[in-house]
Amino acid sequence: MSESVTIIFEKRDGERIEVAARTGASVMETAVVNNVAGIEAECGGSCICATCHVYCDHVADGVLDEMSPIEDDMLDLAAAERRPSSRLSCQIRVGPALDRAVFVIPEAQF
Amino acid sequence: MGAAVIVGASHAGVQAALSLRQSGWQDEIVLFSAETDHPYHRPPLSKAFLAGEKDAGQILLRSPDLYRDQQIDLRLGEPVEAIDRAGRFVTSKSGRQPYSTLLLATGSRARRLAAPGADLDGVFTLRSLRDSRAIKDALAAAGSVVIVGGGFIGLEVASTSAKLGRKTTVLEALPTLLSRALPPAVGDFLRSYHEGKGVRFRFGAQVAGFEGEGGRLRAVRLADGSTIAADMALVGIGGEADLDLAKDLGLRLSAGGIEVDAHGRTSAEGIYAMGDVAGFQNAFAPASMRLESVQNAVDQAKAAAAHICGGDAGLTAVPWFWTDQYDLKVQMAGIGRPGAVEILRGDPSTGAFTLLQLVDGRLIAAHSVNRAADHMMARRLIAERVPIDVAAAADAATPLAKAVLAEATTSRMATAGP
């Protein structure tokens, strides 16, 4: 098993940014460490601020951790539209199954 | 123009630097930090980092590369030693650094207990990553832990200590927990929850001193003469603004901090302050106060950067805070005040409830335990100052958004938004 997988962030204009992600880190931490704009994560990953919202349409079924009730509640009031594929990226842990997964950044986090 | 010099590189200082660049600041940005660690999130220091759930690399505020990419001259381990207001320069170990605009983000520091033995090995305060590393090591080796102060930091460390299986005692001088920040109902709930996890409380407890052996803490002695065995003690009795540099600048002070307006301006032209060090009359607070929170630091920094770059939008944010203890997510929106009408949504015995506070029929604060949706909606309703339907608000099964009185709905829909 490799220590690092590749995660892809898709910006609103369709541009894709490929970054190396450390397994065990969250998708949010991966974005922040790689300066991916549009993932604010004001609370640092406490599932408190809903500013690390991503859409996971391009992520295979069954590879994401389950959503907690609190994440579910926070997403209802995220700044950008909530869709069936919405998640908070601080609650998604990077593992080998996420290699080359694509996370779409919404138009707003505040 | 000339350089923007930022003193302090935590939540406020780092945000100010990034927002200055985003707002079009063309000149140099020099960001001074007394600490040698790259800027990091402070909340995990008493929670996930202390518990070993996250390492230092996972709590960085930003990637170390970002500062270079954004042409922010981050000076780690380089405290500003003096500020010359007339000459418009600061002095550090590298010499003089002139500024056109000065941003003071020096933050706060942990208040220390003036008691005999407070300098013994094993007695800690918690403010920095360095403090947290030391406390983490001490917790790993401790059998008995005493927490002085039943505030947020104290209770967060108590929950970590209890989770690690340490014998944990919290000493609180007042009769209830968190009485300055939270209504008694919330403090009492947290007390019961901690007791259920094995934490002991001593209320009305005054520390007379720390007793040691060979320079190491062995016990905490109370004013009533009793002693509690302790291998480690954490003093969490609040913070005070770090005014060491600012005190000689002749700046007007407010609420124990540097007085600022909604744009972060101090009483001196060209000098701004933000974050824990700033005293400010927030539009949603009953009086000028220092708000020690990530949200306030970030929002004040953004407002100041915008103003420095010619913008006019002042700070209008509703203050919000959070604390994590065990599996509890406690979220606070607005600033509570004594005498407000209190409405309880939900049953505390279920571990999920919100205590709303109303003044003149309008929501001014909401304290939520494991009810994140209430918290998020409360932030909007406080901002909009809409009249609240008390009966609907008291029904936990009704979404808080539906607890707005009918005649206000139209304007709320018009102003509600992200």
Coordinates of C-alpha atoms in Angstrom, one line a residue:
Chain A
M1 CA 0.0 0.0 0.0
S2 CA 1.4 3.4 -1.0
E3 CA 1.6 6.1 1.6
S4 CA 0.2 8.6 -0.8
V5 CA -2.7 8.7 -3.2
T6 CA -3.8 11.3 -5.8
I7 CA -6.8 13.4 -5.2
I8 CA -8.3 15.7 -7.8
F9 CA -10.2 18.9 -7.1
E10 CA -12.4 20.4 -9.8
K11 CA -12.9 24.1 -9.7
R12 CA -16.1 25.8 -10.8
D13 CA -14.6 26.6 -14.2
G14 CA -13.9 23.0 -14.8
E15 CA -10.1 23.2 -14.2
R16 CA -8.8 20.1 -12.4
I17 CA -6.0 20.2 -9.8
E18 CA -4.2 17.0 -9.0
V19 CA -2.6 16.8 -5.6
A20 CA -0.8 14.2 -3.6
A21 CA -2.7 13.2 -0.5
R22 CA -1.4 11.5 2.6
T23 CA -3.5 8.5 3.7
G24 CA -5.2 9.2 7.0
A25 CA -5.5 12.9 6.4
S26 CA -8.8 14.4 5.5
V27 CA -9.8 15.6 2.1
M28 CA -10.1 19.1 3.6
E29 CA -6.5 18.9 5.0
T30 CA -5.3 17.7 1.7
A31 CA -6.9 20.8 0.0
V32 CA -5.5 23.2 2.5
V33 CA -2.0 21.9 2.5
N34 CA -2.0 22.1 -1.3
N35 CA -3.5 25.6 -1.4
V36 CA -6.6 24.6 -3.2
A37 CA -8.7 27.7 -3.4
G38 CA -12.4 27.4 -2.4
I39 CA -11.9 25.1 0.5
E40 CA -12.0 27.5 3.4
A41 CA -12.2 25.2 6.5
E42 CA -12.4 28.0 8.9
C43 CA -12.9 25.7 11.9
G44 CA -10.0 23.5 11.0
G45 CA -11.9 20.3 10.6
S46 CA -14.3 20.3 13.6
C47 CA -17.5 19.9 11.4
I48 CA -18.6 23.3 12.8
C49 CA -18.5 25.8 10.0
A50 CA -19.6 24.1 6.7
T51 CA -16.9 26.0 4.7
C52 CA -15.2 22.9 3.3
H53 CA -18.3 21.8 1.3
V54 CA -17.6 19.6 -1.8
Y55 CA -19.7 17.7 -4.3
C56 CA -18.8 14.1 -4.8
D57 CA -20.6 13.1 -8.0
H58 CA -17.5 11.6 -9.4
V59 CA -16.6 9.5 -6.4
A60 CA -17.4 5.8 -6.6
D61 CA -20.2 4.6 -4.4
G62 CA -19.3 3.1 -1.1
V63 CA -15.8 4.5 -0.7
L64 CA -16.7 7.4 1.4
D65 CA -17.1 7.3 5.2
E66 CA -20.7 7.5 6.4
M67 CA -22.1 10.9 7.1
S68 CA -22.7 11.7 10.8
P69 CA -26.0 13.4 11.8
I70 CA -24.1 16.6 12.6
E71 CA -22.5 16.8 9.1
D72 CA -26.0 16.2 7.7
D73 CA -27.4 19.1 9.6
M74 CA -24.5 21.4 8.8
L75 CA -24.8 20.7 5.1
D76 CA -28.5 21.8 5.1
L77 CA -27.2 25.3 5.8
A78 CA -24.1 25.4 3.8
A79 CA -23.7 28.6 1.6
A80 CA -23.9 26.8 -1.7
E81 CA -26.8 24.6 -2.8
R82 CA -26.9 21.2 -1.1
R83 CA -27.1 18.3 -3.6
P84 CA -27.3 14.6 -3.0
S85 CA -23.6 14.3 -3.5
S86 CA -22.7 17.1 -1.0
R87 CA -20.2 16.4 1.8
L88 CA -18.0 18.3 4.2
S89 CA -14.5 17.4 3.1
C90 CA -13.2 17.6 6.7
Q91 CA -15.2 14.4 7.4
I92 CA -13.8 12.4 4.5
R93 CA -10.6 10.4 5.3
V94 CA -8.1 9.7 2.5
G95 CA -7.5 6.0 1.9
P96 CA -6.3 3.9 -1.1
A97 CA -9.9 3.7 -2.4
L98 CA -9.9 7.4 -2.9
D99 CA -7.0 7.3 -5.4
R100 CA -7.9 9.6 -8.3
A101 CA -11.2 10.6 -6.8
V102 CA -12.6 13.9 -8.0
F103 CA -14.1 16.4 -5.6
V104 CA -16.0 19.4 -7.1
I105 CA -15.7 22.7 -5.3
P106 CA -19.0 24.7 -4.9
E107 CA -19.4 28.3 -5.9
A108 CA -19.4 29.7 -2.4
Q109 CA -18.4 28.7 1.2
F110 CA -19.7 31.7 3.1
Chain B
M1 CA 2.8 53.0 -0.2
G2 CA 5.3 50.9 1.8
A3 CA 5.2 47.7 3.7
A4 CA 2.2 46.3 5.6
V5 CA 3.7 44.9 8.8
I6 CA 1.7 42.4 10.8
V7 CA 2.7 41.5 14.3
G8 CA 1.5 38.0 15.3
A9 CA 0.9 35.1 12.9
S10 CA -2.0 33.2 14.3
H11 CA -5.6 33.1 13.0
A12 CA -6.0 36.9 12.8
G13 CA -2.5 37.7 11.5
V14 CA -2.4 35.0 8.8
Q15 CA -5.9 35.9 7.6
A16 CA -5.0 39.6 7.5
A17 CA -1.9 38.8 5.3
L18 CA -3.9 36.6 2.9
S19 CA -6.8 39.0 2.7
L20 CA -4.5 42.0 2.0
R21 CA -3.2 40.1 -1.0
Q22 CA -6.7 39.1 -2.1
S23 CA -7.8 42.7 -1.8
G24 CA -5.0 43.9 -4.0
W25 CA -2.3 45.0 -1.7
Q26 CA 0.7 45.4 -4.0
D27 CA 3.5 46.2 -1.6
E28 CA 5.5 44.1 0.8
I29 CA 3.7 42.1 3.6
V30 CA 5.9 41.2 6.5
L31 CA 4.3 38.8 9.0
F32 CA 6.2 38.5 12.3
S33 CA 5.8 35.5 14.6
A34 CA 7.4 35.0 17.9
E35 CA 6.8 31.2 17.5
T36 CA 9.0 28.9 15.5
D37 CA 6.2 26.6 14.4
H38 CA 4.4 27.4 11.1
P39 CA 1.0 29.1 11.9
Y40 CA -1.5 26.5 13.1
H41 CA -5.1 26.2 14.3
R42 CA -5.3 26.8 18.0
P43 CA -8.6 25.0 18.9
P44 CA -7.2 21.5 18.4
L45 CA -4.4 22.2 21.0
S46 CA -6.9 21.3 23.7
K47 CA -8.7 18.7 21.8
A48 CA -7.6 16.6 18.7
F49 CA -3.9 17.4 18.9
L50 CA -3.8 16.8 22.6
A51 CA -5.6 13.5 22.3
G52 CA -3.2 12.4 19.6
E53 CA -5.9 12.2 16.9
K54 CA -4.1 14.8 14.8
D55 CA -0.4 15.6 14.4
A56 CA 1.2 19.0 13.9
G57 CA 1.1 18.6 10.2
Q58 CA -2.7 18.2 10.2
I59 CA -3.4 21.4 12.1
L60 CA -1.5 23.9 9.9
L61 CA -3.5 27.0 9.1
R62 CA -2.1 26.9 5.5
S63 CA 0.6 25.2 3.6
P64 CA 4.1 26.6 4.4
D65 CA 4.5 27.2 0.6
L66 CA 1.5 29.5 0.5
Y67 CA 3.3 32.3 2.3
R68 CA 6.0 32.3 -0.4
D69 CA 3.6 31.9 -3.2
Q70 CA 1.6 34.9 -2.0
Q71 CA 4.8 36.9 -1.4
I72 CA 4.1 37.1 2.3
D73 CA 7.4 37.5 4.2
L74 CA 6.7 35.2 7.2
R75 CA 9.4 35.7 9.9
L76 CA 9.1 32.7 12.2
G77 CA 10.9 32.9 15.5
E78 CA 11.3 36.6 15.1
P79 CA 9.3 38.5 17.7
V80 CA 8.9 42.2 17.2
E81 CA 10.8 43.9 20.0
A82 CA 9.6 47.5 19.7
I83 CA 7.4 49.7 17.7
D84 CA 8.3 53.3 16.8
R85 CA 5.0 55.0 16.1
A86 CA 6.5 58.3 15.1
G87 CA 9.2 56.8 12.9
R88 CA 6.8 54.1 11.5
F89 CA 9.1 51.2 11.9
V90 CA 9.3 48.0 14.0
T91 CA 12.4 46.5 15.4
S92 CA 13.3 42.8 15.5
K93 CA 16.5 40.8 15.6
S94 CA 17.0 41.6 11.9
G95 CA 16.9 45.3 12.6
R96 CA 14.4 48.0 11.5
Q97 CA 11.4 47.2 9.3
P98 CA 9.5 50.3 8.1
Y99 CA 5.8 50.2 7.7
S100 CA 3.1 52.2 6.0
T101 CA 0.4 50.3 7.8
L102 CA 0.7 48.3 11.0
L103 CA -1.5 45.5 12.0
L104 CA -1.5 44.3 15.6
A105 CA -2.6 40.7 16.0
T106 CA -0.6 39.8 19.1
G107 CA -3.5 37.8 20.5
S108 CA -3.9 36.9 24.1
R109 CA -2.0 34.9 26.6
A110 CA -3.1 32.5 29.4
R111 CA -3.6 34.2 32.7
R112 CA -1.3 32.7 35.3
L113 CA -2.2 31.9 38.9
A114 CA -0.3 33.9 41.4
A115 CA 0.1 31.1 43.9
P116 CA 3.1 29.5 45.5
G117 CA 4.5 26.7 43.5
A118 CA 3.0 27.8 40.2
D119 CA 6.4 27.5 38.6
L120 CA 6.8 23.8 39.5
D121 CA 7.4 21.2 36.7
G122 CA 4.0 19.8 36.0
V123 CA 2.0 23.0 36.3
F124 CA 0.9 24.2 32.8
T125 CA -1.0 26.8 31.0
L126 CA -2.2 26.2 27.4
R127 CA -1.9 28.7 24.6
S128 CA 0.7 27.6 22.1
L129 CA 1.5 24.4 20.2
R130 CA 4.6 24.2 22.3
D131 CA 2.5 24.3 25.5
S132 CA 0.2 21.6 24.0
R133 CA 3.2 19.3 23.2
A134 CA 4.4 19.6 26.8
I135 CA 1.0 18.9 28.2
K136 CA 0.5 15.9 25.9
D137 CA 3.8 14.4 27.2
A138 CA 2.8 15.1 30.8
L139 CA -0.7 13.6 30.3
A140 CA 0.8 10.4 28.9
A141 CA 2.8 9.9 32.1
A142 CA 0.3 11.3 34.7
G143 CA -1.9 9.3 37.0
S144 CA -3.8 12.2 38.5
V145 CA -4.6 15.4 36.8
V146 CA -6.0 18.6 38.3
I147 CA -7.6 21.3 36.2
V148 CA -7.8 24.7 37.7
G149 CA -10.7 26.6 36.1
G150 CA -14.0 25.2 34.7
G151 CA -13.9 27.2 31.5
F152 CA -13.7 26.1 27.9
I153 CA -10.0 25.2 27.9
G154 CA -10.2 23.5 31.3
L155 CA -13.2 21.4 30.3
E156 CA -11.7 20.4 26.9
V157 CA -8.5 19.3 28.6
A158 CA -10.5 17.5 31.3
S159 CA -12.4 15.6 28.6
T160 CA -9.1 14.6 26.9
S161 CA -7.6 13.6 30.3
A162 CA -10.7 11.5 31.2
K163 CA -10.7 9.8 27.8
L164 CA -7.1 8.8 28.4
G165 CA -8.2 7.3 31.7
R166 CA -6.5 9.8 34.0
K167 CA -8.0 10.5 37.4
T168 CA -9.3 14.0 36.6
T169 CA -10.4 16.8 39.0
V170 CA -11.7 20.2 38.0
L171 CA -11.5 23.0 40.5
E172 CA -13.9 25.9 39.9
A173 CA -14.0 29.0 42.1
L174 CA -17.6 29.8 41.3
P175 CA -20.6 27.7 42.0
T176 CA -21.3 26.7 38.3
L177 CA -19.3 26.0 35.2
L178 CA -18.7 28.5 32.4
S179 CA -21.0 31.0 34.2
R180 CA -19.5 34.0 32.4
A181 CA -20.1 32.5 29.0
L182 CA -23.1 30.2 29.2
P183 CA -26.5 30.1 30.9
P184 CA -26.5 27.8 34.0
A185 CA -28.6 25.2 32.2
V186 CA -25.8 24.5 29.7
G187 CA -23.1 24.6 32.3
D188 CA -25.1 22.1 34.5
F189 CA -25.6 19.8 31.6
L190 CA -21.8 19.8 30.9
R191 CA -21.1 19.1 34.5
S192 CA -23.3 16.0 34.6
Y193 CA -21.9 14.8 31.3
H194 CA -18.3 15.1 32.6
E195 CA -19.3 13.4 35.9
G196 CA -20.7 10.6 33.9
K197 CA -17.2 10.2 32.3
G198 CA -15.6 10.1 35.8
V199 CA -14.4 13.7 36.1
R200 CA -14.7 15.1 39.7
F201 CA -15.6 18.7 40.4
R202 CA -14.8 20.9 43.4
F203 CA -16.9 24.1 43.3
G204 CA -16.1 27.2 45.3
A205 CA -12.5 25.9 45.3
Q206 CA -9.6 28.4 45.7
V207 CA -6.1 27.2 45.0
A208 CA -3.8 28.2 47.9
G209 CA -0.7 26.7 46.3
F210 CA 1.1 23.9 44.4
E211 CA 3.2 21.4 46.4
G212 CA 6.1 19.7 44.9
E213 CA 9.0 17.3 45.6
G214 CA 12.4 17.9 43.9
G215 CA 10.8 20.7 41.8
R216 CA 8.0 18.4 40.5
L217 CA 4.3 18.9 41.3
R218 CA 2.8 16.4 43.7
A219 CA -0.4 18.0 45.0
V220 CA -2.6 21.0 44.7
R221 CA -3.5 22.7 48.0
L222 CA -6.8 24.4 48.5
A223 CA -7.7 27.4 50.6
D224 CA -9.7 25.2 52.9
G225 CA -6.5 23.3 53.8
S226 CA -7.3 20.1 51.8
T227 CA -4.9 18.8 49.2
I228 CA -5.5 16.8 46.0
A229 CA -2.7 14.6 44.6
A230 CA -1.7 15.6 41.2
D231 CA 1.1 14.7 38.7
M232 CA 0.0 17.4 36.4
A233 CA -2.1 20.6 36.7
L234 CA -3.5 22.8 34.0
V235 CA -4.3 26.3 34.9
G236 CA -7.2 27.5 32.6
I237 CA -8.4 30.7 34.2
G238 CA -8.9 32.8 31.1
G239 CA -6.8 34.9 28.8
E240 CA -5.6 38.5 28.7
A241 CA -4.7 40.6 25.7
D242 CA -1.0 40.7 24.9
L243 CA -0.4 44.4 25.1
D244 CA 3.4 44.3 25.8
L245 CA 4.1 46.1 22.5
A246 CA 1.0 48.2 22.3
K247 CA 1.0 49.6 25.8
D248 CA 3.6 52.3 25.0
L249 CA 2.0 53.4 21.7
G250 CA -0.7 55.6 23.4
L251 CA -3.5 53.7 21.7
R252 CA -7.0 54.0 23.3
L253 CA -7.9 50.8 25.1
S254 CA -11.3 49.1 25.5
A255 CA -12.5 46.1 27.4
G256 CA -8.9 45.2 28.3
G257 CA -7.8 45.3 24.6
I258 CA -6.9 47.8 21.9
E259 CA -10.0 49.7 21.0
V260 CA -11.0 49.2 17.3
D261 CA -14.0 50.1 15.2
A262 CA -15.8 47.9 12.7
H263 CA -12.9 48.4 10.2
G264 CA -10.3 47.3 12.8
R265 CA -8.9 50.9 13.1
T266 CA -7.3 51.9 16.4
S267 CA -7.2 55.4 17.7
A268 CA -4.0 55.9 15.7
E269 CA -3.9 56.6 12.0
G270 CA -2.3 53.7 10.0
I271 CA -2.5 51.2 13.0
Y272 CA -5.1 48.4 13.0
A273 CA -5.7 45.7 15.5
M274 CA -7.7 42.4 15.2
G275 CA -8.4 39.2 17.0
D276 CA -8.0 38.4 20.7
V277 CA -6.1 41.7 21.3
A278 CA -8.9 44.0 20.1
G279 CA -11.7 45.4 22.1
F280 CA -14.7 46.1 20.0
Q281 CA -18.3 47.0 20.2
N282 CA -19.8 44.2 18.1
A283 CA -23.3 45.1 16.8
F284 CA -24.6 41.9 18.5
A285 CA -22.9 42.4 21.8
P286 CA -24.3 44.4 24.7
A287 CA -21.0 46.2 25.3
S288 CA -17.5 46.5 24.0
M289 CA -15.6 43.3 24.6
R290 CA -12.7 41.2 23.5
L291 CA -13.9 38.1 21.7
E292 CA -11.5 35.3 21.9
S293 CA -12.6 33.2 19.0
V294 CA -11.4 32.0 15.6
Q295 CA -14.5 33.5 13.9
N296 CA -13.9 36.9 15.4
A297 CA -10.2 36.8 14.5
V298 CA -10.8 35.8 10.9
D299 CA -13.7 38.3 10.4
Q300 CA -11.9 41.2 12.0
A301 CA -8.8 40.5 9.9
K302 CA -10.9 40.4 6.7
A303 CA -12.6 43.7 7.6
A304 CA -9.3 45.4 8.3
A305 CA -7.6 44.2 5.2
A306 CA -10.6 45.4 3.1
H307 CA -10.5 48.8 4.7
I308 CA -6.7 49.1 4.2
C309 CA -7.2 48.4 0.5
G310 CA -9.9 51.0 0.2
G311 CA -13.0 49.0 0.9
D312 CA -15.8 50.2 3.1
A313 CA -17.6 47.1 4.4
G314 CA -17.2 46.9 8.1
L315 CA -17.6 43.9 10.4
T316 CA -21.2 42.9 10.8
A317 CA -20.8 39.2 11.7
V318 CA -22.7 37.5 14.5
P319 CA -20.1 36.1 16.9
W320 CA -20.0 32.3 17.1
F321 CA -17.9 29.8 19.1
W322 CA -17.7 26.1 19.6
T323 CA -16.3 23.7 22.0
D324 CA -15.9 19.9 21.6
Q325 CA -16.0 17.7 24.7
Y326 CA -16.2 13.9 24.3
D327 CA -18.8 13.3 21.6
L328 CA -20.5 16.6 22.4
K329 CA -20.5 19.4 19.9
V330 CA -21.4 22.6 21.8
Q331 CA -22.0 25.6 19.5
M332 CA -22.8 29.1 20.6
A333 CA -24.2 31.9 18.4
G334 CA -24.5 35.5 19.5
I335 CA -23.6 36.9 22.9
G336 CA -25.9 35.8 25.8
R337 CA -26.8 38.2 28.6
P338 CA -28.4 37.9 32.0
G339 CA -32.0 38.7 32.1
A340 CA -32.8 37.4 28.6
V341 CA -35.9 35.2 28.1
E342 CA -34.7 31.6 27.8
I343 CA -36.4 29.0 25.7
L344 CA -35.3 25.4 25.8
R345 CA -35.6 23.4 22.6
G346 CA -35.2 19.7 23.2
D347 CA -34.5 17.7 26.3
P348 CA -31.0 17.9 27.8
S349 CA -31.3 14.3 29.1
T350 CA -31.2 13.1 25.5
G351 CA -27.9 14.8 25.0
A352 CA -29.2 17.2 22.3
F353 CA -30.8 20.5 23.0
T354 CA -30.6 24.2 22.3
L355 CA -31.1 27.0 24.8
L356 CA -32.3 30.2 23.0
Q357 CA -32.1 33.6 24.5
L358 CA -34.5 36.4 23.4
V359 CA -34.6 40.1 24.2
D360 CA -37.6 42.1 23.0
G361 CA -38.9 39.0 21.2
R362 CA -35.8 38.7 19.1
L363 CA -33.1 36.0 19.2
I364 CA -29.9 37.3 20.6
A365 CA -28.1 34.0 21.4
A366 CA -28.4 30.3 21.0
H367 CA -26.4 27.6 22.8
S368 CA -26.6 24.3 21.1
V369 CA -25.5 20.8 22.2
N370 CA -25.4 18.3 19.3
R371 CA -28.0 20.4 17.4
A372 CA -25.9 21.9 14.6
A373 CA -28.9 22.8 12.4
D374 CA -30.3 25.0 15.2
H375 CA -26.9 26.7 15.5
M376 CA -26.6 27.4 11.8
M377 CA -30.1 28.8 11.6
A378 CA -29.7 30.8 14.8
R379 CA -26.8 32.6 13.3
R380 CA -29.0 33.8 10.5
L381 CA -32.0 34.7 12.8
I382 CA -29.8 36.7 15.1
A383 CA -28.3 38.6 12.2
E384 CA -31.7 39.4 10.8
R385 CA -33.1 40.5 14.2
V386 CA -36.5 39.0 13.3
P387 CA -39.3 38.5 15.9
I388 CA -39.5 34.9 17.1
D389 CA -42.6 32.8 17.7
V390 CA -41.9 31.5 21.1
A391 CA -44.2 28.4 21.0
A392 CA -42.7 27.2 17.7
A393 CA -39.2 27.9 18.9
A394 CA -39.8 25.7 22.0
D395 CA -40.8 22.8 19.8
A396 CA -37.6 20.9 19.0
A397 CA -39.4 19.0 16.2
T398 CA -40.2 22.2 14.3
P399 CA -37.2 23.6 12.3
L400 CA -36.0 26.8 13.9
A401 CA -36.5 28.5 10.5
K402 CA -40.2 28.1 11.0
A403 CA -40.1 29.9 14.3
V404 CA -40.1 33.3 12.7
L405 CA -43.3 35.3 13.3
A406 CA -45.5 35.4 10.2
E407 CA -45.4 39.1 9.5
A408 CA -41.6 39.0 9.4
T409 CA -41.4 36.2 6.9
T410 CA -41.5 38.3 3.8
S411 CA -38.5 40.5 4.8
R412 CA -36.7 37.5 6.1
M413 CA -37.0 35.7 2.8
A414 CA -35.8 38.9 1.1
T415 CA -32.7 39.2 3.3
A416 CA -31.9 35.6 4.0
G417 CA -29.0 34.2 2.0
P418 CA -25.6 32.7 2.2

